[in-house]
């Protein structure tokens, strides 16, 4: 399969444009010192977002039951380990994105 260079540049550009607004806020907020009430309120957001996003993708509704999405399950494991080990939201997001990209690349779709 051949990919024309201009198509490849568009894909890479789209990847960068999509990644920038997702990663920069995490990087900037890590360097700011926010007031204690704001930090306490924000401390609940990562687990809520992570749980909502993961469960929505992980559970697949079929005609008669609910099953697990194998691709997402494989990508969730290193992401969860990173979240528990590092307690760093940026690292968790990056590992999650990379894990899902690798799984999709290897899975073939």
XYZ file of N, CA and C in Angstrom:
327
model
N 0.842 -1.175 0.000
C 0.000 0.000 0.000
C 0.889 1.240 0.000
N 0.686 2.120 -0.954
C 1.440 3.357 -1.040
C 0.604 4.512 -0.505
N 1.274 5.368 0.242
C 0.626 6.580 0.739
C 1.353 7.759 0.125
N 0.606 8.607 -0.534
C 1.189 9.803 -1.144
C 1.711 10.701 -0.021
N 2.884 11.306 -0.195
C 3.448 12.154 0.872
C 2.499 13.245 1.362
N 1.731 13.842 0.468
C 0.821 14.911 0.907
C -0.256 14.370 1.847
N -0.711 13.142 1.613
C -1.696 12.526 2.499
C -1.057 12.249 3.861
N 0.176 11.770 3.844
C 0.891 11.515 5.092
C 1.073 12.809 5.885
N 1.429 13.906 5.202
C 1.584 15.198 5.876
C 0.261 15.666 6.485
N -0.820 15.453 5.790
C -2.133 15.834 6.311
C -2.472 15.013 7.551
N -2.175 13.724 7.529
C -2.443 12.867 8.687
C -1.606 13.307 9.882
N -0.324 13.549 9.648
C 0.559 13.983 10.742
C 0.122 15.352 11.267
N -0.236 16.256 10.361
C -0.724 17.578 10.782
C -1.999 17.473 11.599
N -2.916 16.616 11.161
C -4.148 16.402 11.920
C -3.868 15.837 13.299
N -2.881 14.932 13.379
C -2.505 14.354 14.665
C -1.960 15.430 15.607
N -1.099 16.287 15.077
C -0.509 17.346 15.904
C -1.571 18.340 16.350
N -2.433 18.766 15.426
C -3.481 19.737 15.755
C -4.455 19.154 16.776
N -4.694 17.864 16.718
C -5.590 17.228 17.682
C -4.907 17.055 19.032
N -3.618 16.732 19.029
C -2.898 16.472 20.277
C -2.624 17.746 21.071
N -2.335 18.844 20.392
C -1.947 20.080 21.083
C -2.995 20.547 22.092
N -4.279 20.700 21.720
C -5.234 21.183 22.735
C -5.534 20.165 23.825
N -5.121 18.923 23.646
C -5.346 17.920 24.687
C -4.185 17.852 25.665
N -2.982 18.123 25.204
C -1.797 17.954 26.046
C -1.364 19.259 26.705
N -1.432 20.374 26.003
C -0.956 21.645 26.556
C -1.666 22.042 27.852
N -3.001 21.927 27.959
C -3.623 22.290 29.240
C -3.096 21.468 30.420
N -2.844 20.190 30.211
C -2.291 19.368 31.287
C -0.903 19.858 31.670
N -0.079 20.156 30.688
C 1.279 20.609 30.958
C 1.281 21.961 31.668
N 0.406 22.875 31.250
C 0.343 24.210 31.858
C -0.172 24.121 33.293
N -1.228 23.340 33.519
C -1.795 23.243 34.867
C -0.844 22.594 35.853
N 0.051 21.750 35.378
C 1.018 21.135 36.292
C 2.014 22.159 36.820
N 2.232 23.239 36.095
C 3.195 24.252 36.511
C 2.560 25.376 37.339
N 1.231 25.463 37.353
C 0.544 26.495 38.121
C 0.220 26.004 39.524
N 0.181 26.928 40.447
C -0.241 26.590 41.802
C -1.658 27.128 41.996
N -2.604 26.218 42.035
C -4.011 26.587 42.158
C -4.422 26.604 43.629
N -5.467 27.377 43.961
C -5.949 27.404 45.347
C -6.411 26.014 45.801
N -6.321 25.773 47.096
C -6.647 24.467 47.668
C -8.063 23.967 47.316
N -9.117 24.813 47.423
C -10.459 24.320 47.060
C -10.552 23.887 45.590
N -9.864 24.611 44.720
C -9.873 24.254 43.306
C -9.165 22.919 43.099
N -8.040 22.743 43.767
C -7.302 21.473 43.664
C -8.122 20.308 44.191
N -8.817 20.526 45.288
C -9.644 19.464 45.848
C -10.767 19.091 44.889
N -11.404 20.089 44.296
C -12.476 19.834 43.333
C -11.917 19.143 42.102
N -10.786 19.603 41.599
C -10.170 19.015 40.406
C -9.667 17.593 40.647
N -9.390 17.253 41.887
C -8.854 15.917 42.164
C -9.856 14.813 41.823
N -11.139 15.144 41.767
C -12.152 14.140 41.425
C -12.356 13.986 39.917
N -11.945 14.968 39.157
C -12.206 14.950 37.718
C -11.472 13.840 36.976
N -10.172 13.627 37.191
C -9.487 12.595 36.392
C -10.115 11.207 36.512
N -10.439 10.788 37.706
C -11.009 9.457 37.862
C -12.396 9.381 37.250
N -13.154 10.472 37.340
C -14.490 10.491 36.726
C -14.394 10.427 35.208
N -13.522 11.230 34.643
C -13.350 11.234 33.187
C -12.811 9.895 32.720
N -11.793 9.418 33.403
C -11.183 8.135 33.028
C -12.226 7.022 33.060
N -12.991 6.971 34.124
C -14.007 5.929 34.260
C -15.075 6.046 33.183
N -15.564 7.257 32.946
C -16.612 7.449 31.936
C -16.122 7.088 30.543
N -14.948 7.552 30.189
C -14.415 7.261 28.858
C -14.103 5.781 28.674
N -13.517 5.198 29.691
C -13.135 3.789 29.589
C -14.370 2.899 29.540
N -15.305 3.132 30.415
C -16.485 2.265 30.459
C -17.317 2.387 29.183
N -17.394 3.585 28.635
C -18.147 3.771 27.402
C -17.521 2.979 26.255
N -16.205 2.940 26.224
C -15.515 2.223 25.156
C -15.328 0.742 25.459
N -15.192 0.419 26.728
C -14.882 -0.953 27.122
C -16.085 -1.882 27.011
N -17.244 -1.384 27.382
C -18.441 -2.215 27.339
C -19.158 -2.045 26.008
N -19.404 -3.168 25.351
C -20.071 -3.154 24.045
C -21.406 -3.853 24.195
N -22.453 -3.168 23.819
C -23.799 -3.740 23.920
C -24.104 -4.528 22.654
N -24.419 -5.786 22.831
C -24.832 -6.619 21.706
C -26.340 -6.806 21.797
N -26.870 -7.610 20.923
C -28.319 -7.797 20.887
C -28.849 -8.400 22.184
N -28.086 -9.318 22.786
C -28.585 -10.031 23.957
C -27.788 -9.790 25.235
N -26.632 -9.161 25.138
C -25.817 -8.999 26.338
C -24.862 -7.820 26.186
N -24.046 -7.670 27.185
C -22.979 -6.665 27.170
C -21.662 -7.419 27.245
N -20.742 -7.103 26.348
C -19.442 -7.768 26.329
C -18.328 -6.737 26.445
N -17.120 -7.232 26.599
C -15.955 -6.365 26.692
C -15.317 -6.197 25.323
N -14.849 -4.996 25.041
C -14.102 -4.714 23.817
C -12.645 -5.094 24.088
N -12.158 -6.109 23.408
C -10.808 -6.618 23.640
C -9.721 -5.604 23.371
N -9.874 -4.812 22.303
C -8.869 -3.797 21.986
C -8.738 -2.782 23.116
N -9.854 -2.300 23.577
C -9.836 -1.291 24.643
C -9.288 -1.890 25.932
N -9.659 -3.115 26.235
C -9.170 -3.770 27.447
C -7.651 -3.870 27.437
N -7.087 -4.232 26.294
C -5.621 -4.328 26.190
C -4.971 -2.956 26.382
N -5.568 -1.907 25.841
C -5.010 -0.559 25.980
C -5.214 0.012 27.382
N -6.259 -0.411 28.063
C -6.551 0.100 29.407
C -5.513 -0.395 30.423
N -5.028 -1.595 30.255
C -4.124 -2.172 31.252
C -2.860 -1.331 31.474
N -2.067 -0.998 30.433
C -0.895 -0.149 30.703
C -1.276 1.261 31.160
N -2.419 1.742 30.707
C -2.875 3.068 31.121
C -3.212 3.085 32.604
N -3.908 2.062 33.058
C -4.258 1.967 34.473
C -3.013 1.816 35.350
N -2.071 1.003 34.899
C -0.816 0.834 35.651
C -0.085 2.174 35.742
N -0.047 2.907 34.641
C 0.610 4.220 34.644
C -0.093 5.183 35.594
N -1.411 5.183 35.575
C -2.172 6.076 36.457
C -1.911 5.762 37.925
N -1.916 4.480 38.264
C -1.715 4.088 39.658
C -0.276 4.309 40.106
N 0.667 4.058 39.213
C 2.079 4.164 39.577
C 2.548 5.612 39.609
N 2.190 6.404 38.584
C 2.755 7.750 38.476
C 1.908 8.824 39.140
N 0.591 8.608 39.222
C -0.344 9.626 39.728
C -0.221 10.914 38.906
N 0.160 10.761 37.642
C 0.388 11.898 36.756
C -0.606 11.809 35.607
N -1.479 12.795 35.520
C -2.530 12.776 34.513
C -1.966 12.862 33.104
N -0.952 13.696 32.901
C -0.353 13.823 31.575
C 0.254 12.497 31.128
N 0.996 11.852 32.005
C 1.595 10.556 31.663
C 0.516 9.525 31.361
N -0.550 9.545 32.141
C -1.641 8.600 31.926
C -2.305 8.812 30.573
N -2.564 10.065 30.230
C -3.189 10.371 28.944
C -2.279 9.953 27.784
N -1.002 10.275 27.886
C -0.062 9.929 26.816
C 0.036 8.413 26.664
N 0.155 7.689 27.770
C 0.229 6.223 27.697
C -1.066 5.656 27.122
N -2.197 6.220 27.497
C -3.468 5.749 26.958
C -3.583 5.952 25.463
N -3.183 7.126 24.986
C -3.235 7.412 23.554
C -2.293 6.490 22.789
N -1.072 6.364 23.285
C -0.088 5.515 22.607
C -0.524 4.055 22.650
N -1.026 3.605 23.786
C -1.469 2.212 23.904
C -2.583 1.897 22.917
N -3.564 2.782 22.824
C -4.669 2.534 21.902
C -4.190 2.578 20.464
N -3.259 3.474 20.154
C -2.718 3.545 18.795
C -1.969 2.270 18.443
N -1.169 1.767 19.368
C -0.417 0.519 19.113
C -1.368 -0.660 18.962
N -2.369 -0.748 19.826
C -3.329 -1.840 19.740
C -4.051 -1.802 18.403
N -4.491 -0.622 17.989
C -5.200 -0.513 16.709
C -4.281 -0.833 15.534
N -3.025 -0.428 15.640
C -2.059 -0.720 14.582
C -1.821 -2.228 14.469
N -1.622 -2.871 15.606
C -1.360 -4.311 15.612
C -2.609 -5.141 15.326
N -3.759 -4.645 15.774
C -5.021 -5.373 15.609
C -5.497 -5.316 14.158
N -5.084 -4.254 13.457
C -5.455 -4.139 12.056
C -6.771 -3.433 11.806
N -7.118 -2.496 12.630
C -8.359 -1.786 12.367
C -8.725 -1.011 13.524
